[in-house]
PDB file of C-alpha atoms in Angstrom:
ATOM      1  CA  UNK P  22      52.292 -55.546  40.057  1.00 35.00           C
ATOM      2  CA  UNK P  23      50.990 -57.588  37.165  1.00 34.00           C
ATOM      3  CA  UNK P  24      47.891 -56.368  34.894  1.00 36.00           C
ATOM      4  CA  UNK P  25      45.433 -58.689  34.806  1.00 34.00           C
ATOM      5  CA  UNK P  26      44.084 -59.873  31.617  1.00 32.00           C
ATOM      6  CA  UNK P  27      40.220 -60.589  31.287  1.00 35.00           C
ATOM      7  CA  UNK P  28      39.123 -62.927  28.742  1.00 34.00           C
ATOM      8  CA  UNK P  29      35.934 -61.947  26.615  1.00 33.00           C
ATOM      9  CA  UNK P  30      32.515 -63.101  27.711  1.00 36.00           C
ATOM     10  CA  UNK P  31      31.328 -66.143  25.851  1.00 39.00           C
ATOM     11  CA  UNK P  32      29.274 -65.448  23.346  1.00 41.00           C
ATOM     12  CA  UNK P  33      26.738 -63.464  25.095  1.00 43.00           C
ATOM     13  CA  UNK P  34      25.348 -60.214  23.367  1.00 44.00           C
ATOM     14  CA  UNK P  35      27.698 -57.045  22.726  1.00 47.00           C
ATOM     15  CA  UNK P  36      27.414 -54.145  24.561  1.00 47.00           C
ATOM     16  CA  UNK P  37      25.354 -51.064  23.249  1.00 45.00           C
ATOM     17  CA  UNK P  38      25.951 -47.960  22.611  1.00 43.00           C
ATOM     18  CA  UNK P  39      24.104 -47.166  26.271  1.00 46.00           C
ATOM     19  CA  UNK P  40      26.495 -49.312  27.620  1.00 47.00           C
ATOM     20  CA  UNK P  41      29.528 -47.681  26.418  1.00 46.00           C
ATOM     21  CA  UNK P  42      28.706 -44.292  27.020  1.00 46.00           C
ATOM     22  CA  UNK P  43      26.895 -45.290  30.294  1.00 46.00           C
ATOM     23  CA  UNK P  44      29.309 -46.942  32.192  1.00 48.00           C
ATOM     24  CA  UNK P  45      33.560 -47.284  31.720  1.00 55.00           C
ATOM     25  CA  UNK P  46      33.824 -47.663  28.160  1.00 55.00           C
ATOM     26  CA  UNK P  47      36.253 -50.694  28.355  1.00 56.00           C
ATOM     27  CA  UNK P  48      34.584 -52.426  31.193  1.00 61.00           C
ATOM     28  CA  UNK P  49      31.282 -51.857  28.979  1.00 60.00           C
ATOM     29  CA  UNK P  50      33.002 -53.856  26.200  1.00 58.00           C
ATOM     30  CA  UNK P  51      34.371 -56.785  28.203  1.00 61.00           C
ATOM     31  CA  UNK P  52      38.007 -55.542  28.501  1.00 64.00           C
ATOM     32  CA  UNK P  53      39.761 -55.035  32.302  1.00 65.00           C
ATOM     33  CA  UNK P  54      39.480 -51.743  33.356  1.00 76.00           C
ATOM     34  CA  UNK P  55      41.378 -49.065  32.856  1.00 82.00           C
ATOM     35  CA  UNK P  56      44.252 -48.161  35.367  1.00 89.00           C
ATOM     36  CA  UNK P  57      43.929 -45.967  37.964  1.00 92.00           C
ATOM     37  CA  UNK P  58      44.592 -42.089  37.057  1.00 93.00           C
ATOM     38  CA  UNK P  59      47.404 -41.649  39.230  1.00 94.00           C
ATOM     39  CA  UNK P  60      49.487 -44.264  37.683  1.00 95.00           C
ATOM     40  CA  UNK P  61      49.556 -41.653  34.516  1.00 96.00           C
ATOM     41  CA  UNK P  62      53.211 -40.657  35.227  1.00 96.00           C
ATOM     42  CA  UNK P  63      54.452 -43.625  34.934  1.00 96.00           C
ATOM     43  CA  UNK P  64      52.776 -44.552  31.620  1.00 96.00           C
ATOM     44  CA  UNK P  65      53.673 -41.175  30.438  1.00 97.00           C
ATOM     45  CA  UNK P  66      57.435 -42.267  31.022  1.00 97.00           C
ATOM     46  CA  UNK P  67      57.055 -45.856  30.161  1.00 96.00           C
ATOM     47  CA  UNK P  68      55.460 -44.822  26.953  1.00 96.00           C
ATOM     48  CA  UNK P  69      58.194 -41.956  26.282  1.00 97.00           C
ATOM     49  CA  UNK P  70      60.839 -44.636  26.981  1.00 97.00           C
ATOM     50  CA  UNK P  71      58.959 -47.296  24.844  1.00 95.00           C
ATOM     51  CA  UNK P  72      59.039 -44.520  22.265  1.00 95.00           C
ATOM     52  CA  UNK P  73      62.699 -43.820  21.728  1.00 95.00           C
ATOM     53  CA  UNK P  74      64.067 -47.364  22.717  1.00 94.00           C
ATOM     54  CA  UNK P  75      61.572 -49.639  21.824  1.00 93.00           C
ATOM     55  CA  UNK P  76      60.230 -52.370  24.322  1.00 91.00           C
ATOM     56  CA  UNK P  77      63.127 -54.704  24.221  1.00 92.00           C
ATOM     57  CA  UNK P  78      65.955 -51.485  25.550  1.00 94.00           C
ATOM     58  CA  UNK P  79      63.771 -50.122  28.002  1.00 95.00           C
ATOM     59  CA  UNK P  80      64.580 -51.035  31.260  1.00 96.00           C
ATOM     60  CA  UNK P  81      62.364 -50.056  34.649  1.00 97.00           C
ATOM     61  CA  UNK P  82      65.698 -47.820  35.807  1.00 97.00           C
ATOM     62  CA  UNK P  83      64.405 -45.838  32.590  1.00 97.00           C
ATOM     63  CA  UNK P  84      60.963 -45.781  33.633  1.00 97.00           C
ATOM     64  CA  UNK P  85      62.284 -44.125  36.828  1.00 97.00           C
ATOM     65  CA  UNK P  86      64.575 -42.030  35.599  1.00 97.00           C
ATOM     66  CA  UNK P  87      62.166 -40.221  33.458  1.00 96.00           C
ATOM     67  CA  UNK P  88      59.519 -39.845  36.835  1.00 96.00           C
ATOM     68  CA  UNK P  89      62.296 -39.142  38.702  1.00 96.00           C
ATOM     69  CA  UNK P  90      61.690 -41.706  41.550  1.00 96.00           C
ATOM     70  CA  UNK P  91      63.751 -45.011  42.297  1.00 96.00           C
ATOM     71  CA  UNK P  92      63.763 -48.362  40.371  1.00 95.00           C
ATOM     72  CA  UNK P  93      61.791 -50.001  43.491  1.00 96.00           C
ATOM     73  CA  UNK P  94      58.737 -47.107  43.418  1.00 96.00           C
ATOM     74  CA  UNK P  95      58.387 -47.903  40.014  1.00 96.00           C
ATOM     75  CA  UNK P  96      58.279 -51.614  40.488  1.00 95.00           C
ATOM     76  CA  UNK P  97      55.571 -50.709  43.362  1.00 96.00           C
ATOM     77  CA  UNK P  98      53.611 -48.894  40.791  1.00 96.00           C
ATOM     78  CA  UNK P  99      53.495 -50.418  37.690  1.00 95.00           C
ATOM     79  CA  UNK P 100      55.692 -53.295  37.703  1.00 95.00           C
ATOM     80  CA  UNK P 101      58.044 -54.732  35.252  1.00 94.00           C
ATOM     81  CA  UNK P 102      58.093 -53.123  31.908  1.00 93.00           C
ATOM     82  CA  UNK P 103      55.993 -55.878  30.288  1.00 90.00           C
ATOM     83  CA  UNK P 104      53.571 -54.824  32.937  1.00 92.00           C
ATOM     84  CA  UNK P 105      53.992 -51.698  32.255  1.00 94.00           C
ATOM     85  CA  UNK P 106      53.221 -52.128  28.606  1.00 90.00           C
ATOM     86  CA  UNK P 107      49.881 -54.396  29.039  1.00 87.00           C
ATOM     87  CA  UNK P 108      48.654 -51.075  31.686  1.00 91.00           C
ATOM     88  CA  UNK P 109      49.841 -48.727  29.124  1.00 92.00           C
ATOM     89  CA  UNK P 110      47.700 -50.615  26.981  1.00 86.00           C
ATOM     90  CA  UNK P 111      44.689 -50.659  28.527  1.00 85.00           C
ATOM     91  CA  UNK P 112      44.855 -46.902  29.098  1.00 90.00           C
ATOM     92  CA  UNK P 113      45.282 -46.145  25.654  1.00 89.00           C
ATOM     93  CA  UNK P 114      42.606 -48.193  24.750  1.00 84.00           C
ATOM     94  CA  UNK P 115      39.909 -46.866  27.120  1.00 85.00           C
ATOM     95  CA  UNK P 116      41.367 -43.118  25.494  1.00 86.00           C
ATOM     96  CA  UNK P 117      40.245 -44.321  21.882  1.00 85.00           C
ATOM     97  CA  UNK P 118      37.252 -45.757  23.365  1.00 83.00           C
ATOM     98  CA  UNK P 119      36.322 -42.789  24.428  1.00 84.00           C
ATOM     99  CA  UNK P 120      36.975 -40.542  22.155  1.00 84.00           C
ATOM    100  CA  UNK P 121      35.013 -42.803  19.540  1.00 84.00           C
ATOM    101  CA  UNK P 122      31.771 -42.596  21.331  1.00 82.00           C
ATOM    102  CA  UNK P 123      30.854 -39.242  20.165  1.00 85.00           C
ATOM    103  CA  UNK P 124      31.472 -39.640  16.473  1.00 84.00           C
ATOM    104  CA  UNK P 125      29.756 -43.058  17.302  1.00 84.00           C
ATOM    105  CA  UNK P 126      26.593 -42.068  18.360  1.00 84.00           C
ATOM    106  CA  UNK P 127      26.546 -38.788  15.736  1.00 86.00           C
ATOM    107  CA  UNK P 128      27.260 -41.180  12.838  1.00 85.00           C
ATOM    108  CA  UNK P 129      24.076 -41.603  10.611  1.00 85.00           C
ATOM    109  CA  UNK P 130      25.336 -43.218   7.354  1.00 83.00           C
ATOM    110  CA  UNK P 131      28.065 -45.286   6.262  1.00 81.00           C
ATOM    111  CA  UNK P 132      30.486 -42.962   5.687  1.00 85.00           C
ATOM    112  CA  UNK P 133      30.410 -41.958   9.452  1.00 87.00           C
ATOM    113  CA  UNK P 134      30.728 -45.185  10.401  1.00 86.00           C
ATOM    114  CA  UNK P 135      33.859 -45.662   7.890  1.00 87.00           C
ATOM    115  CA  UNK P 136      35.175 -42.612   9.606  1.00 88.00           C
ATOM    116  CA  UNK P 137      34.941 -43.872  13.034  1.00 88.00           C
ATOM    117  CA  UNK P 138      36.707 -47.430  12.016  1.00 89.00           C
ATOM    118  CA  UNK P 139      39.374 -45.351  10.046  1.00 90.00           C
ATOM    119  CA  UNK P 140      40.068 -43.326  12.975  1.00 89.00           C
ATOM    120  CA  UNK P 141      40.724 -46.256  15.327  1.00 89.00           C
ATOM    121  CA  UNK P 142      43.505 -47.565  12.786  1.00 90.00           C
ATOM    122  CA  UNK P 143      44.862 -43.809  12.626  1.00 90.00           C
ATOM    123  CA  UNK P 144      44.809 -43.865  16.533  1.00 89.00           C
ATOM    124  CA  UNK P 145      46.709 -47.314  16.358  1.00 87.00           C
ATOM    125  CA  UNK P 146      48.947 -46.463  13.366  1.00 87.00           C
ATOM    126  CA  UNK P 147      50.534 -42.842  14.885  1.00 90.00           C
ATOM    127  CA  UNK P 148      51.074 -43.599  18.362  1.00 92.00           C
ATOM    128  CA  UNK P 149      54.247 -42.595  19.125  1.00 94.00           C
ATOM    129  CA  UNK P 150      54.640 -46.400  20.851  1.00 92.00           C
ATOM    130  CA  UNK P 151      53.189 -48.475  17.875  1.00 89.00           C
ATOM    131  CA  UNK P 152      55.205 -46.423  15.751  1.00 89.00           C
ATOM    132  CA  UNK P 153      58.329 -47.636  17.114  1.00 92.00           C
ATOM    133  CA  UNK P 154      57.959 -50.949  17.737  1.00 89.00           C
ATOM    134  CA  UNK P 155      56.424 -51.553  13.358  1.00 85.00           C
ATOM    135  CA  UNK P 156      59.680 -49.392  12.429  1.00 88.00           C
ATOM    136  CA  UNK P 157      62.343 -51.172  14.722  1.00 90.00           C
ATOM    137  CA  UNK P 158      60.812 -54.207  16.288  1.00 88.00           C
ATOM    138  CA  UNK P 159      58.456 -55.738  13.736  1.00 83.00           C
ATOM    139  CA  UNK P 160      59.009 -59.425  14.823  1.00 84.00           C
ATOM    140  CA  UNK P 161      57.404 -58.268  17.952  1.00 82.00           C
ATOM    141  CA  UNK P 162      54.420 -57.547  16.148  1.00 76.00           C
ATOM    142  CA  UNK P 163      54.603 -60.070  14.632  1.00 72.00           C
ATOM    143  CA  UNK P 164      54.853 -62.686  17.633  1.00 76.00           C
ATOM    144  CA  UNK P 165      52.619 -61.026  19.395  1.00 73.00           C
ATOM    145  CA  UNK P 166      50.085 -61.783  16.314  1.00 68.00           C
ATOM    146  CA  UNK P 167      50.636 -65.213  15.824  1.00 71.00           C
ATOM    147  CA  UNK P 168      50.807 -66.296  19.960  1.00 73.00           C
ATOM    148  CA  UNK P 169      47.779 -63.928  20.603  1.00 68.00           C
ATOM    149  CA  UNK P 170      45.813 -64.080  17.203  1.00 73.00           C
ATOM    150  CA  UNK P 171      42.568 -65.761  19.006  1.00 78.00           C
ATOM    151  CA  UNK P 172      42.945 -63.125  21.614  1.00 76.00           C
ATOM    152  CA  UNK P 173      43.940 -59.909  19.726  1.00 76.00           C
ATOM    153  CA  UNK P 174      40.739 -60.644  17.173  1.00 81.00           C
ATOM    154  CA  UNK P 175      38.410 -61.227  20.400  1.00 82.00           C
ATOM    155  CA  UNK P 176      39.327 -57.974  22.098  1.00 79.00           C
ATOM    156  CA  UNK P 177      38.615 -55.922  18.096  1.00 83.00           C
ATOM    157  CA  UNK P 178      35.589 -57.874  17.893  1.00 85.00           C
ATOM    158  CA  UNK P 179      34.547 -56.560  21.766  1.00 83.00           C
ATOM    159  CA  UNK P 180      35.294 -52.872  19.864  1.00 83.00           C
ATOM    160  CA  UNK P 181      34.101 -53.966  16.358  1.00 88.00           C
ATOM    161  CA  UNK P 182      30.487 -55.523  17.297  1.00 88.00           C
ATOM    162  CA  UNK P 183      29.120 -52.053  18.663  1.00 87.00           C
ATOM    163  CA  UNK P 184      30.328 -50.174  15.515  1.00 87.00           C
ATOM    164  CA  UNK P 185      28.325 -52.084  13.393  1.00 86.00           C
ATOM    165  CA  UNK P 186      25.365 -52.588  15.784  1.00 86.00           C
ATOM    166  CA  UNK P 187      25.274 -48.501  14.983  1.00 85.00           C
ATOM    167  CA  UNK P 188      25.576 -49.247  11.418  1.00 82.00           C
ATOM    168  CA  UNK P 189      22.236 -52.128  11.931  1.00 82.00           C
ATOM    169  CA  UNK P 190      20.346 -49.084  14.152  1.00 83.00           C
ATOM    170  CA  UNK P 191      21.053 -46.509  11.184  1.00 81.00           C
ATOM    171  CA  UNK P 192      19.787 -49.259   9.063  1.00 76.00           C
ATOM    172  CA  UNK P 193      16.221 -49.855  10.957  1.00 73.00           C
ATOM    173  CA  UNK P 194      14.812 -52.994   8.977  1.00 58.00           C
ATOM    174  CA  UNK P 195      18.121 -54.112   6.814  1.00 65.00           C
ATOM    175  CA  UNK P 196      19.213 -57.663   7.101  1.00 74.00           C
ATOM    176  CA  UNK P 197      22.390 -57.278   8.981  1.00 78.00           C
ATOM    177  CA  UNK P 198      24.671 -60.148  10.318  1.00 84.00           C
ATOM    178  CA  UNK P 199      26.078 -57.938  13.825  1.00 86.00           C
ATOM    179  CA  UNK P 200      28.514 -60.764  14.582  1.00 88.00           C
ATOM    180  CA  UNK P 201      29.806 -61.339  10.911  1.00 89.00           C
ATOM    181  CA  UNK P 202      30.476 -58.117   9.931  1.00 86.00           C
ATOM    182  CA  UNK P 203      32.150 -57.137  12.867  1.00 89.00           C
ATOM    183  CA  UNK P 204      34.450 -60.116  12.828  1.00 90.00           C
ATOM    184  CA  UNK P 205      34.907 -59.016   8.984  1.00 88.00           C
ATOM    185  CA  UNK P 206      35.973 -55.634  10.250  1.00 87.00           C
ATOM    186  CA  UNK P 207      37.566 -56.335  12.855  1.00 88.00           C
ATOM    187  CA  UNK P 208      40.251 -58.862  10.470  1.00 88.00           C
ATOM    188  CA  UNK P 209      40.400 -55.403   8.432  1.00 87.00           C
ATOM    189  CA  UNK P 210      41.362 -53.430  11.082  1.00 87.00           C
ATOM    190  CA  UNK P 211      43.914 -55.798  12.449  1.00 85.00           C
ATOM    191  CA  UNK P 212      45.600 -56.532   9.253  1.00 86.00           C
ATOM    192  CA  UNK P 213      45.647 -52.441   8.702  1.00 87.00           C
ATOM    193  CA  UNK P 214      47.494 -51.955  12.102  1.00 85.00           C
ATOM    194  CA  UNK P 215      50.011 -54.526  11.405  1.00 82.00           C
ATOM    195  CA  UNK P 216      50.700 -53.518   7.554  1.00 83.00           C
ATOM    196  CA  UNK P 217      49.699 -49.996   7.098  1.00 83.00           C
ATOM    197  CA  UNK P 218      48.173 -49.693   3.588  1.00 84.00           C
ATOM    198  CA  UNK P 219      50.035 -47.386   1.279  1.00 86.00           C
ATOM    199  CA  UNK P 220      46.885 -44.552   1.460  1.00 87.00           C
ATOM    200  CA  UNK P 221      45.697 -43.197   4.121  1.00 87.00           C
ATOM    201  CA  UNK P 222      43.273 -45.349   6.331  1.00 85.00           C
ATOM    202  CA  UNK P 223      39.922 -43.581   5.934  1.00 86.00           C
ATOM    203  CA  UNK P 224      40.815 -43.525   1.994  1.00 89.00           C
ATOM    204  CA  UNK P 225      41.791 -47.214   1.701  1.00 88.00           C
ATOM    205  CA  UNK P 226      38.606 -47.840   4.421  1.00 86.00           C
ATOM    206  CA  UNK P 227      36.208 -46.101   2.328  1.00 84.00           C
ATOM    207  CA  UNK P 228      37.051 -48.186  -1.007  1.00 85.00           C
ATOM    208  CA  UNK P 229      36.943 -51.129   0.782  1.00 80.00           C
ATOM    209  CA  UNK P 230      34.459 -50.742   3.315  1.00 76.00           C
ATOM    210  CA  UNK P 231      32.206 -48.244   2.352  1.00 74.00           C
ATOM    211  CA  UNK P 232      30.304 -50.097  -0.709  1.00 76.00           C
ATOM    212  CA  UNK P 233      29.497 -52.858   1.918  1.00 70.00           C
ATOM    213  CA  UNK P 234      28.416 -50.408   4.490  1.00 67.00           C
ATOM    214  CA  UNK P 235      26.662 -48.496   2.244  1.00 65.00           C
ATOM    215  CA  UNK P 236      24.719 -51.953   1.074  1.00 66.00           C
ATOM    216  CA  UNK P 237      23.830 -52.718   4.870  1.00 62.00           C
ATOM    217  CA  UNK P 238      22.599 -49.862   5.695  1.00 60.00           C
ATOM    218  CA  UNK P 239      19.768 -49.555   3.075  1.00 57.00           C
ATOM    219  CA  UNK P 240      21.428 -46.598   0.744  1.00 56.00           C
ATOM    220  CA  UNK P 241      23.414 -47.889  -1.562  1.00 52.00           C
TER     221      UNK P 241
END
């Protein structure tokens, strides 16, 4: 079992906030959806396994060890571990997704929106997976980066265009660019995940970011 990838849609206009919390949040933003609920023990094992080997060890006779069901059941399920990974993926995405959506729709300034973008990279930063694979298997990252940069900065732009579209909406008449900023944050955001700053990410986001924000939106 393979998970399918979706490309973006082609320039057409980002999904609103209605969207999101309307409908599946990643299949609001463009992304595939997420996997069914009763795969869950599987990613729960593959992502234990992922944790304390890394990708490259982990084998699907881990996978099934850790279920407790054979190598073949686990193939059934969730395929190979690469598989595996891209479904884990997905899941953990439409998690951040929605968990944003609250502090998404209650942010009224800058600074909330800050806080939602800083919590995304924290999300990113301490998973137990990502954690792993930055300490022990940073060429990974950073293959994955340069073979999937186009794609990887499509799929934060899908999550970064209806974070600032909030930002224009707090704003009401300020001259916002939607599609620039977002591709502005979302190169922030990616370069954040793949070399942690020193600081912590909403303290690093707010020197950075928050000036700007704090422009757009009318108050600064």
């Amino acid at each position: 079992m393979s998970a399918a990838r979706q490309d973006p849609g082609d320039g057409g206009p980002c999904a609103t906030m209605a969207d999101v919390t309307e409908t599946s949040p990643l299949a609001a933003l463009g992304f595939p959806p997420a996997p069914d609920r009763g795969l869950d023990p599987y990613l729960d094992a593959a992502a234990s396994c992922f944790a304390r080997h890394g990708l490259r060890r982990t084998r699907v006779t881990d996978i099934a060890d850790a279920v407790g069901v054979s190598r073949v059941t686990v193939y059934r399920q969730v395929g190979t571990t690469e598989a595996a990974a891209r479904l884990l993926l997905a899941r953990e995405l439409d998690r951040l997704v929605t968990s944003l959506v609250p502090t998404l729709m209650a942010a009224d300034d800058a600074d909330g929106i800050v806080d939602v973008i800083a919590s995304a990279v924290d999300f990113a930063t301490t998973h137990p997976v990502m954690r792993k694979v930055l300490k022990d298997e940073p060429d990974l990252v950073g293959a994955f980066v340069m073979n999937e940069f186009g794609t990887v900065l499509d799929r934060l732009l899908l999550l970064a265009e209806p974070v600032v579209q909030r930002l224009a909406d707090i704003a009401g008449g300020a001259d916002i660019d939607v599609p620039v900023l977002a591709e502005w944050v979302a190169r922030v955001v990616l370069t954040m995940v793949v070399a942690p700053p020193a600081v912590p990410p909403k303290v690093f986001l707010r020197a950075v970011l928050r000036p700007l924000l704090a422009t757009a939106d009318g108050r600064g």
